[in-house]
Short mmCIF file of C-alpha atoms in Angstrom, two decimals:
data_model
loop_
_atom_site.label_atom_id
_atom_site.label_comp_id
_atom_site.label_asym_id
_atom_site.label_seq_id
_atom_site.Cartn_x
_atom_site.Cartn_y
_atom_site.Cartn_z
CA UNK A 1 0.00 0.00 0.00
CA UNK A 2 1.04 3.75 -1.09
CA UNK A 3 0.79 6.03 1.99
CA UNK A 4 0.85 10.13 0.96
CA UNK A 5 2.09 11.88 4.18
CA UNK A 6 1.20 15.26 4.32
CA UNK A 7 2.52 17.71 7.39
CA UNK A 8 3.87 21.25 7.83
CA UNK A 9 6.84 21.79 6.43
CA UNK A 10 8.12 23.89 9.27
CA UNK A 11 7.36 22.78 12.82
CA UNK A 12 9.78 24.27 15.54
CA UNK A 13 9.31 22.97 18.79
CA UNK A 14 10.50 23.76 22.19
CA UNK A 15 10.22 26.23 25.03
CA UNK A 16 10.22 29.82 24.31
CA UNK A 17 10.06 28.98 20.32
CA UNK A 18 6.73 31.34 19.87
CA UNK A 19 9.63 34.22 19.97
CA UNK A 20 10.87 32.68 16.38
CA UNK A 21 7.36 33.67 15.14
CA UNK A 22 8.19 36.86 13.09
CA UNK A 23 11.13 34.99 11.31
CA UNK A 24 8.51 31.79 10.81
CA UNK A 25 6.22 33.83 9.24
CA UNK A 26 8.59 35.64 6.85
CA UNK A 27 10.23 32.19 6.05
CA UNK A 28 6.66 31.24 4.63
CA UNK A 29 6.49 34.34 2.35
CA UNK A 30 3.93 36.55 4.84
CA UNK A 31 4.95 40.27 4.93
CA UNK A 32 1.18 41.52 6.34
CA UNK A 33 -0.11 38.50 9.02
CA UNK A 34 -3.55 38.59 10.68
CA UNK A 35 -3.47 36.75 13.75
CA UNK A 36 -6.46 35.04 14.43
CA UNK A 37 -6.93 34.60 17.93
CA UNK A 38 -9.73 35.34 20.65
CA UNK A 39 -10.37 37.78 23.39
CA UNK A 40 -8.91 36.42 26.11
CA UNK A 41 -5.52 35.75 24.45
CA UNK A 42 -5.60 39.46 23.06
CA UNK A 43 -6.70 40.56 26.62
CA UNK A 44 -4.18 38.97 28.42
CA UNK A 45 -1.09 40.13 26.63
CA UNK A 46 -0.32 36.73 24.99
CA UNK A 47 -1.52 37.75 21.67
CA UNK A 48 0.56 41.34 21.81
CA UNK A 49 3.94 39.46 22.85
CA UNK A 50 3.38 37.43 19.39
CA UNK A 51 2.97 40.51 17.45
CA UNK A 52 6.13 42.40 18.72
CA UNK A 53 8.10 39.15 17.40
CA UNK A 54 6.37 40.00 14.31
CA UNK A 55 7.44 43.83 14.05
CA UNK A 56 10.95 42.57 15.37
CA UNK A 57 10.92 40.75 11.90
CA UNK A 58 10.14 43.56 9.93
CA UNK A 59 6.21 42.40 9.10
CA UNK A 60 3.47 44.21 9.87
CA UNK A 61 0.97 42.93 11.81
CA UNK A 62 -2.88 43.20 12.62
CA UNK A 63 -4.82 41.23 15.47
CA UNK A 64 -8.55 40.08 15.24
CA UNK A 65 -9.99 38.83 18.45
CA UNK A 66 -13.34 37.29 17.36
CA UNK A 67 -13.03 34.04 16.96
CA UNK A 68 -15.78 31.94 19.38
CA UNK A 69 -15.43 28.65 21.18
CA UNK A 70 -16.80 25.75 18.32
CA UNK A 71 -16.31 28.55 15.12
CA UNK A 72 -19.86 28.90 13.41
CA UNK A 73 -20.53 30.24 9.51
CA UNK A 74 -22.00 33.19 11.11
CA UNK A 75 -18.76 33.93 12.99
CA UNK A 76 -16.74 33.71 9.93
CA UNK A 77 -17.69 37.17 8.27
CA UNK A 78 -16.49 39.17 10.97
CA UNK A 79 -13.30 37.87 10.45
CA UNK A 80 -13.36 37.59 6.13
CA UNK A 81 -13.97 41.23 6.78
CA UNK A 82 -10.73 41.51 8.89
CA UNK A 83 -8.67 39.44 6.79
CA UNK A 84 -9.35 42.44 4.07
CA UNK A 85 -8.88 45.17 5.87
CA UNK A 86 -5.35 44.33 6.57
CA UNK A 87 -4.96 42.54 2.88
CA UNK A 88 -3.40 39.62 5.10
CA UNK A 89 -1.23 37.69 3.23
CA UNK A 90 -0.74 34.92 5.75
CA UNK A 91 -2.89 33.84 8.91
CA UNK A 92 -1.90 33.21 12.03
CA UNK A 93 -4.11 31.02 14.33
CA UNK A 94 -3.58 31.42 17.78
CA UNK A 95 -5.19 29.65 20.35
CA UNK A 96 -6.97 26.25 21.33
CA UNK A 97 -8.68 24.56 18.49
CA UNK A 98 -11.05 26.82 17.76
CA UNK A 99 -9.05 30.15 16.99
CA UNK A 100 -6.81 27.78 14.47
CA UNK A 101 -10.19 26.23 12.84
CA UNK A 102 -10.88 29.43 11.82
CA UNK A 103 -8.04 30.81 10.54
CA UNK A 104 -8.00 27.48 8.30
CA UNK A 105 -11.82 28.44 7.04
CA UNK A 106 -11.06 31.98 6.76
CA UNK A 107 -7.95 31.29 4.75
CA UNK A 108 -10.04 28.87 1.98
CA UNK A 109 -12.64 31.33 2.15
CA UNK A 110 -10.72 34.53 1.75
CA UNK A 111 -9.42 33.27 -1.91
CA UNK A 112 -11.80 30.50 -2.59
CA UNK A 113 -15.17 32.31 -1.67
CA UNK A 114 -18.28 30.67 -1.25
CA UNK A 115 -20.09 29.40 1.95
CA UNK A 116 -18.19 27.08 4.13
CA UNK A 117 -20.89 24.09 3.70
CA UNK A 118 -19.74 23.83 -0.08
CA UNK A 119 -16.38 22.43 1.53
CA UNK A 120 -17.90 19.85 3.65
CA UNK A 121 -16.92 16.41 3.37
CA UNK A 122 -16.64 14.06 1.76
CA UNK A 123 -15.29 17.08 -0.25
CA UNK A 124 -11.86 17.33 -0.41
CA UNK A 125 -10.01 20.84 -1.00
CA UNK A 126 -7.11 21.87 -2.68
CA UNK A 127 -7.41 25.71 -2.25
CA UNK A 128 -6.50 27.78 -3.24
CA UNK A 129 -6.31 29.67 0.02
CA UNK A 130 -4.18 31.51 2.00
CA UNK A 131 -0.92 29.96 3.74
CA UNK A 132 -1.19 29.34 7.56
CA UNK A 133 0.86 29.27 10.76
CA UNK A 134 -0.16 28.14 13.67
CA UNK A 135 0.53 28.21 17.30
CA UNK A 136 -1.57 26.29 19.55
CA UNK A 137 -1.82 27.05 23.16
CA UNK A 138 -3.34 23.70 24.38
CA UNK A 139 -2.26 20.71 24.08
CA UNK A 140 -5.15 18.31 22.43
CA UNK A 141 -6.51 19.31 19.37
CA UNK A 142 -3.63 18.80 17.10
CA UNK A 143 -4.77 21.11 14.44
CA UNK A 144 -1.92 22.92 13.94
CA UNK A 145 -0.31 19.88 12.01
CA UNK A 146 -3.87 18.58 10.48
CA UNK A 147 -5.74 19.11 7.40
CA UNK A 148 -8.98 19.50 8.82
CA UNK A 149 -11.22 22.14 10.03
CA UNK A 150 -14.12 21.73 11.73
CA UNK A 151 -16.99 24.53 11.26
CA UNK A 152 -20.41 24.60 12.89
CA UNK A 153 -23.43 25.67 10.33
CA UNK A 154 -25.20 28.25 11.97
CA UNK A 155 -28.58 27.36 10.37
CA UNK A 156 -28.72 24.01 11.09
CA UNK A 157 -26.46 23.24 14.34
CA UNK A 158 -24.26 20.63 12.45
CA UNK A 159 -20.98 20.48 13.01
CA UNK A 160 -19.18 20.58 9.44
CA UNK A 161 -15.69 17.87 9.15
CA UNK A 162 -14.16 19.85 6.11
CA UNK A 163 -10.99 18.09 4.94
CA UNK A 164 -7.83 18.63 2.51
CA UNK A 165 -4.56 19.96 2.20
CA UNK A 166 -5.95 23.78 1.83
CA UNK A 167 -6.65 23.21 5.70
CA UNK A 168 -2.93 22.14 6.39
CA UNK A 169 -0.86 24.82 8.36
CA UNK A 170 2.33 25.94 6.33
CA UNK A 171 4.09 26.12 9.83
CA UNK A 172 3.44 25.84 13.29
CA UNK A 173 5.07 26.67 16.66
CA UNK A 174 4.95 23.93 19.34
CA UNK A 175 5.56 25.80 22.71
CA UNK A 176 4.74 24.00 25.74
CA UNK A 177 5.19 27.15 27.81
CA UNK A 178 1.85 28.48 26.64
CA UNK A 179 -0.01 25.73 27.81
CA UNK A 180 1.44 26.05 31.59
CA UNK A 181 -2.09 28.38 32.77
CA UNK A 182 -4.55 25.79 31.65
CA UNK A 183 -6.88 24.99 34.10
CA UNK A 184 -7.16 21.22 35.14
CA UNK A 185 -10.97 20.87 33.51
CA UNK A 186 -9.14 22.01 30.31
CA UNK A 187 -5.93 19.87 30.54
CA UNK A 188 -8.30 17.02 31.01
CA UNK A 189 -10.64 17.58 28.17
CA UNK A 190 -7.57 17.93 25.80
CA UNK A 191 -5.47 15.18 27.13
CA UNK A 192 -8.09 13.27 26.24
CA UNK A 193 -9.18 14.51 23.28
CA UNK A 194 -5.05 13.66 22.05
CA UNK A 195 -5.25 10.19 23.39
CA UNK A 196 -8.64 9.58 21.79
CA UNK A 197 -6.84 11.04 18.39
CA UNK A 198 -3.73 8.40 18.72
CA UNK A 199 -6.16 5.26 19.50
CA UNK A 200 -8.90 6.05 16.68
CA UNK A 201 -5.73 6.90 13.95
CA UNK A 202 -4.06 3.46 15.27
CA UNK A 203 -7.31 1.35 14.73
CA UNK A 204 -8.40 3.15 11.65
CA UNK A 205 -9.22 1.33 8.52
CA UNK A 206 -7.00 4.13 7.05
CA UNK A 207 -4.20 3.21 9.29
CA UNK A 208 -0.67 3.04 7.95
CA UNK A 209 2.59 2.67 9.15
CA UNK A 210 3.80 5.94 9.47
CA UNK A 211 0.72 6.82 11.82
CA UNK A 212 0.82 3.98 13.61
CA UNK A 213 4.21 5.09 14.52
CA UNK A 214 3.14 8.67 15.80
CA UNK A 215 -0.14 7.01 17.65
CA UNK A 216 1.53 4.48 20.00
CA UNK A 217 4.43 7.27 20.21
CA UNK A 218 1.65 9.32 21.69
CA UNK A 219 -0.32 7.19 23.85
CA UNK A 220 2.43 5.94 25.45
CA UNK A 221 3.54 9.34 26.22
CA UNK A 222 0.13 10.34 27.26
CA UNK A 223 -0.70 7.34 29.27
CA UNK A 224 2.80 8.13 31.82
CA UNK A 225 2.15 12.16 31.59
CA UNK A 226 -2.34 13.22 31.45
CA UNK A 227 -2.51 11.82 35.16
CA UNK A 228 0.03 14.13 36.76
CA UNK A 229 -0.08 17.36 34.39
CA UNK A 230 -4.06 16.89 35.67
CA UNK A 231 -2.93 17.01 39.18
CA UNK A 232 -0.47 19.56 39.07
CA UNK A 233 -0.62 21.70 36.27
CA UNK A 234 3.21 23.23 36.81
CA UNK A 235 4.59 20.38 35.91
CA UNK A 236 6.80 21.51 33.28
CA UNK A 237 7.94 17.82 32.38
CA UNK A 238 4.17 16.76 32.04
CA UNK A 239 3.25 19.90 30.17
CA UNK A 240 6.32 19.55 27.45
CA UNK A 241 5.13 15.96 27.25
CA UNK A 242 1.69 16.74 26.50
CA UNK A 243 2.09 19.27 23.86
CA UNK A 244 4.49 16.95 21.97
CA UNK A 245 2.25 14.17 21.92
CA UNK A 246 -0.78 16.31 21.34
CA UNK A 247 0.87 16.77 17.74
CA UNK A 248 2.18 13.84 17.10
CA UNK A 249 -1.49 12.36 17.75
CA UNK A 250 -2.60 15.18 14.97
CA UNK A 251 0.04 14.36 12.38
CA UNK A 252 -1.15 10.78 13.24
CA UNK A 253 -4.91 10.89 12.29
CA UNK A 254 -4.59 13.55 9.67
CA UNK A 255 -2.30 10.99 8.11
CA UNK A 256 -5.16 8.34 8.79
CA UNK A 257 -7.81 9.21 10.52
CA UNK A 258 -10.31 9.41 13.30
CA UNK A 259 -12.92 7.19 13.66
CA UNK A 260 -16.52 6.82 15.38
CA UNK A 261 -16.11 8.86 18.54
CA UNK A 262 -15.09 11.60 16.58
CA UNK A 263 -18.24 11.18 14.63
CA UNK A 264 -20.71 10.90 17.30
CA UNK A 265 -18.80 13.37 19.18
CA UNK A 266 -19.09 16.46 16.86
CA UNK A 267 -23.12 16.41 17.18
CA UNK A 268 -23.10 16.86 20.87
CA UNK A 269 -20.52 19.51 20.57
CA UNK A 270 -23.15 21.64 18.00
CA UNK A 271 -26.51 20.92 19.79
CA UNK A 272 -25.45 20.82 23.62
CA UNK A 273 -22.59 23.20 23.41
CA UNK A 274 -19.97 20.44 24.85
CA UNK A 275 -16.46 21.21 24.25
CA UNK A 276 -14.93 19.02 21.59
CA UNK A 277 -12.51 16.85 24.08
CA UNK A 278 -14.78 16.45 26.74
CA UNK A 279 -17.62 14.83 24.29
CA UNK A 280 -14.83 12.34 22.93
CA UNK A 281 -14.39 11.80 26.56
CA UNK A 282 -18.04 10.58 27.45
CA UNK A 283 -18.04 8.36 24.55
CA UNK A 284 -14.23 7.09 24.81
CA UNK A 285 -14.81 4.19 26.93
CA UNK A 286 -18.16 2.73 25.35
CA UNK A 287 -16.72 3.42 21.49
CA UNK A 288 -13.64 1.09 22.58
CA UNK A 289 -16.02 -1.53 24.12
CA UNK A 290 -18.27 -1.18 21.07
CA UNK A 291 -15.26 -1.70 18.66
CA UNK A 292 -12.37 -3.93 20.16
CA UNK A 293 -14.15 -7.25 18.50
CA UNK A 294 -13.28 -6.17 15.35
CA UNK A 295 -9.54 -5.27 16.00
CA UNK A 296 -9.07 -6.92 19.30
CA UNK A 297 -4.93 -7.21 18.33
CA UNK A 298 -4.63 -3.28 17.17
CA UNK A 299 -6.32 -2.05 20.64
CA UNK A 300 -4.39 -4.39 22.51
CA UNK A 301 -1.11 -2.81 21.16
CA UNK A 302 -2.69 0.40 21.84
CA UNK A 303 -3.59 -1.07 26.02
CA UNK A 304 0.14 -2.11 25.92
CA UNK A 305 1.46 1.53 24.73
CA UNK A 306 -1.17 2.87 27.07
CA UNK A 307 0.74 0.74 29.90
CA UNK A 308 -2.28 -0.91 31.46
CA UNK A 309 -1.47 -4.51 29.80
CA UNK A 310 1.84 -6.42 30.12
CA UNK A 311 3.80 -7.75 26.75
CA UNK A 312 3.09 -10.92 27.93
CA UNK A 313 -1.01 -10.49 27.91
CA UNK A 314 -2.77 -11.82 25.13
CA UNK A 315 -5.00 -9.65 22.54
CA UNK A 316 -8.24 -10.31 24.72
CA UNK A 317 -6.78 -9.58 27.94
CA UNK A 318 -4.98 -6.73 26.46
CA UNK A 319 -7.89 -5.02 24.78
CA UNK A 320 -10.16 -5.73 27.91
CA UNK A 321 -7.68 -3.79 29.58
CA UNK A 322 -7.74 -0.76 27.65
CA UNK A 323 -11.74 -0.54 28.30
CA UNK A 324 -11.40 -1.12 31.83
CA UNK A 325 -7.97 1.74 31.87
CA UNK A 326 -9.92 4.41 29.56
CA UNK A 327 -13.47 3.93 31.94
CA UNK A 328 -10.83 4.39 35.28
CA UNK A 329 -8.96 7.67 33.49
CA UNK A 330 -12.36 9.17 32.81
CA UNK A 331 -13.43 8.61 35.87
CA UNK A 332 -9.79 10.13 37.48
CA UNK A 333 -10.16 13.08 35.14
CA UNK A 334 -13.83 13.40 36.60
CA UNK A 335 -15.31 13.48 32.94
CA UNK A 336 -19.20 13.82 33.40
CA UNK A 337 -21.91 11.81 31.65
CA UNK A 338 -23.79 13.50 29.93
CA UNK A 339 -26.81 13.42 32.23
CA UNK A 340 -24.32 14.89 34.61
CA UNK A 341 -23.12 17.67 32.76
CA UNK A 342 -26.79 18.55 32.96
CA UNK A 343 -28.12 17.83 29.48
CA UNK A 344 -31.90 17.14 29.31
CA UNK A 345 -32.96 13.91 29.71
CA UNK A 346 -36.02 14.08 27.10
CA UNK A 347 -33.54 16.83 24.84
CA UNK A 348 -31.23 14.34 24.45
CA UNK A 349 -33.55 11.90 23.34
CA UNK A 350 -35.26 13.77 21.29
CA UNK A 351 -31.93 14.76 19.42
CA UNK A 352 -30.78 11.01 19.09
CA UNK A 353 -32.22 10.98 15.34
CA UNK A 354 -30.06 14.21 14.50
CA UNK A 355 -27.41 12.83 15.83
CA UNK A 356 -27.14 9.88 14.37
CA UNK A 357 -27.70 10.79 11.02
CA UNK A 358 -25.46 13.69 10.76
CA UNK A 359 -22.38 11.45 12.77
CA UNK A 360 -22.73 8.87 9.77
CA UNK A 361 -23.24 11.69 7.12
CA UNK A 362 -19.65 13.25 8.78
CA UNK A 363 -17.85 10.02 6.83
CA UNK A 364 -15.84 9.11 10.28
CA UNK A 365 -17.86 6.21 11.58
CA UNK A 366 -16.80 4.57 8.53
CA UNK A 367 -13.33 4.40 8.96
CA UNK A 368 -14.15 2.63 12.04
CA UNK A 369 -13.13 -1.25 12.54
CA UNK A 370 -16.59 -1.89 13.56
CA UNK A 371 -18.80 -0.11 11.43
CA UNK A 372 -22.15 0.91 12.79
CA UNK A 373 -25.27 1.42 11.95
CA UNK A 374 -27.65 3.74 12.28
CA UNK A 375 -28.91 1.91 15.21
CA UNK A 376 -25.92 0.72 16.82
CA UNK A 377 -25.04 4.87 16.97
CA UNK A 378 -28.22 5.01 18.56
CA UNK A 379 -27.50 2.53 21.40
CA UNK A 380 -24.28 4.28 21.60
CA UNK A 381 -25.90 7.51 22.25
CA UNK A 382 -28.42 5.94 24.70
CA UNK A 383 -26.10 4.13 27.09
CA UNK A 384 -23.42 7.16 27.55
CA UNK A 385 -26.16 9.53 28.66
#
């Protein structure tokens, strides 16, 4: 089999290397950046810092604040409008997965045009579009080495996968230091949201070898380091292993990809406004349990990386052992059910159709090892709340 890998071709990584912005940015061609970011990173001085490296470069720089926690279409022209007021030549997203979700639709969009839902999947886009850099300050998402973006429709609450190498940062700076202020509800939901990454790219039908390197690189890694950066957030060891493994789950599934918690995930995020890593978290567990039949040996490698099986245990044991370690990390990372979160009982019900259909319509339940139906999605969605 013929495996394209596709990554940024510039990724510095390290502490302090968000001062090596400007000259990033200039090595990539960008003379006028817009840094795409959100209030509380402009408020807090974070997003000025970044800009002086900028001017210390010789670029001239602009700052829009407005991006919003799980990026809709409506919040998108606020920031088109930005991008052409400065005459951007280069964005920068900065910020947790949504600011850099945006600046990916916002740089299609600025030379592309159109409406975001013509880019959905299974579409896949070349651009052209606008180069991106991006700097990530938590240490999850992994969309600073993907090429994915993923864009809420404001008319009809679904939560749009859009996919292809227009989506695919140029660059991106990899600085644990910025993630050292999360808060522990945060550092949870991300962790998480990387280790669920690494496992679903690992037991993908799109699997290959060079992401199955990167996955069990980053569970392992995540498995020794989510427990204690949870507990103590100053951890500088923990935090630097995090972030590294955060990205090296992303360059993993957007080399393979993810799989049905990602898809049953993303409709919970649009219609009960759950954060993207805590929804993979509620389903994590049950997903796994759901699945390991149908690759018992590829989640057993992933229980051994993980560290809760010996060498020595067989697949079953192994894979059993994953579903009983991912229910007890959930429940150490005090990740809520839904029901406890404080969704609706009869809302959630009543969305179960929605769901279903637009988590199979998002293409990621297919690459699953199990694939589900309609139903099984269903019974998915019923026993997590």
């Amino acid at each position: 089999m013929i495996s394209t890998v596709a990554q940024p071709s510039r990724i510095l990584i390290g502490a302090g290397a968000r001062h090596k912005a400007g000259a990033l940015v200039a090595e990539v061609g960008g003379r006028r950046p817009l840094v795409v970011t959100d209030s509380f990173l402009a408020g807090n001085g974070a997003a000025d810092e970044l800009v002086q490296t900028f001017a210390d470069a010789g670029l001239s720089a602009a700052v829009w604040s407005g991006t919003v926690p799980d990026p809709t279409t409506d919040s998108l022209a606020a920031g088109l409008a930005a991008v052409t007021a400065h005459d951007a030549d280069v964005l920068v997203g900065f910020g947790g997965g949504s600011p850099i979700d945006t600046a990916k639709a916002l740089a299609l969009l600025a030379v592309s045009g159109g409406a975001m839902a013509e880019y959905k999947a299974s579409r896949s886009n070349d651009g052209p579009a606008l180069p991106i850099v991006a700097v990530p300050t938590t240490a999850g998402t992994g969309s600073e080495v993907t090429q994915f973006t993923v864009i809420t429709d404001s008319r009809t609450d679904e939560k749009m996968l859009c996919i292809g190498p227009a989506f695919l940062p140029a660059a991106a700076i990899v600085d644990y230091e910025l993630t050292l202020t999360m808060p522990a509800r945060l550092t949870a939901d991300t962790g998480i949201d990387a280790l669920t990454h690494a496992i679903e790219a690992y037991v993908s039908r799109k699997a290959n070898r060079f992401s199955d390197g990167m996955s069990l690189t980053a569970i392992r890694t995540i498995g020794s380091a989510l427990r204690r950066v949870y507990a103590d957030g100053s951890d500088r060891q923990a935090r630097e292993a995090m972030m590294l493994a955060a990205t090296q789950a992303g360059i993993a599934f957007s080399n393979s990809s993810v799989a049905l918690v990602h898809g049953m995930s993303r409709p919970i995020g649009a219609h009960f406004h759950v954060a993207h890593g805590l929804a993979n978290a509620m389903l994590l567990p049950t997903v796994t349990r759901y699945s390991v039949p149908a690759a018992e040996a590829r989640y057993a490698d992933c229980a051994r990386a993980l560290g809760c099986a010996a060498a020595d245990d067989d697949d079953a044991t192994a894979a059993q052992a994953l579903v009983d370690e991912l229910e007890a990390l959930c429940n150490d990372l005090a990740v809520p059910t839904p029901r406890s979160y404080g969704i609706d009982e009869r809302a959630w019900r009543q969305k179960i159709p929605t769901m279903v259909e637009q988590a199979i319509a998002s293409g990621s339940p297919a690459n699953n090892p199990r694939v589900p139906t309609p139903d099984d999605v269903a019974a998915i969605y019923s026993e997590i709340y």
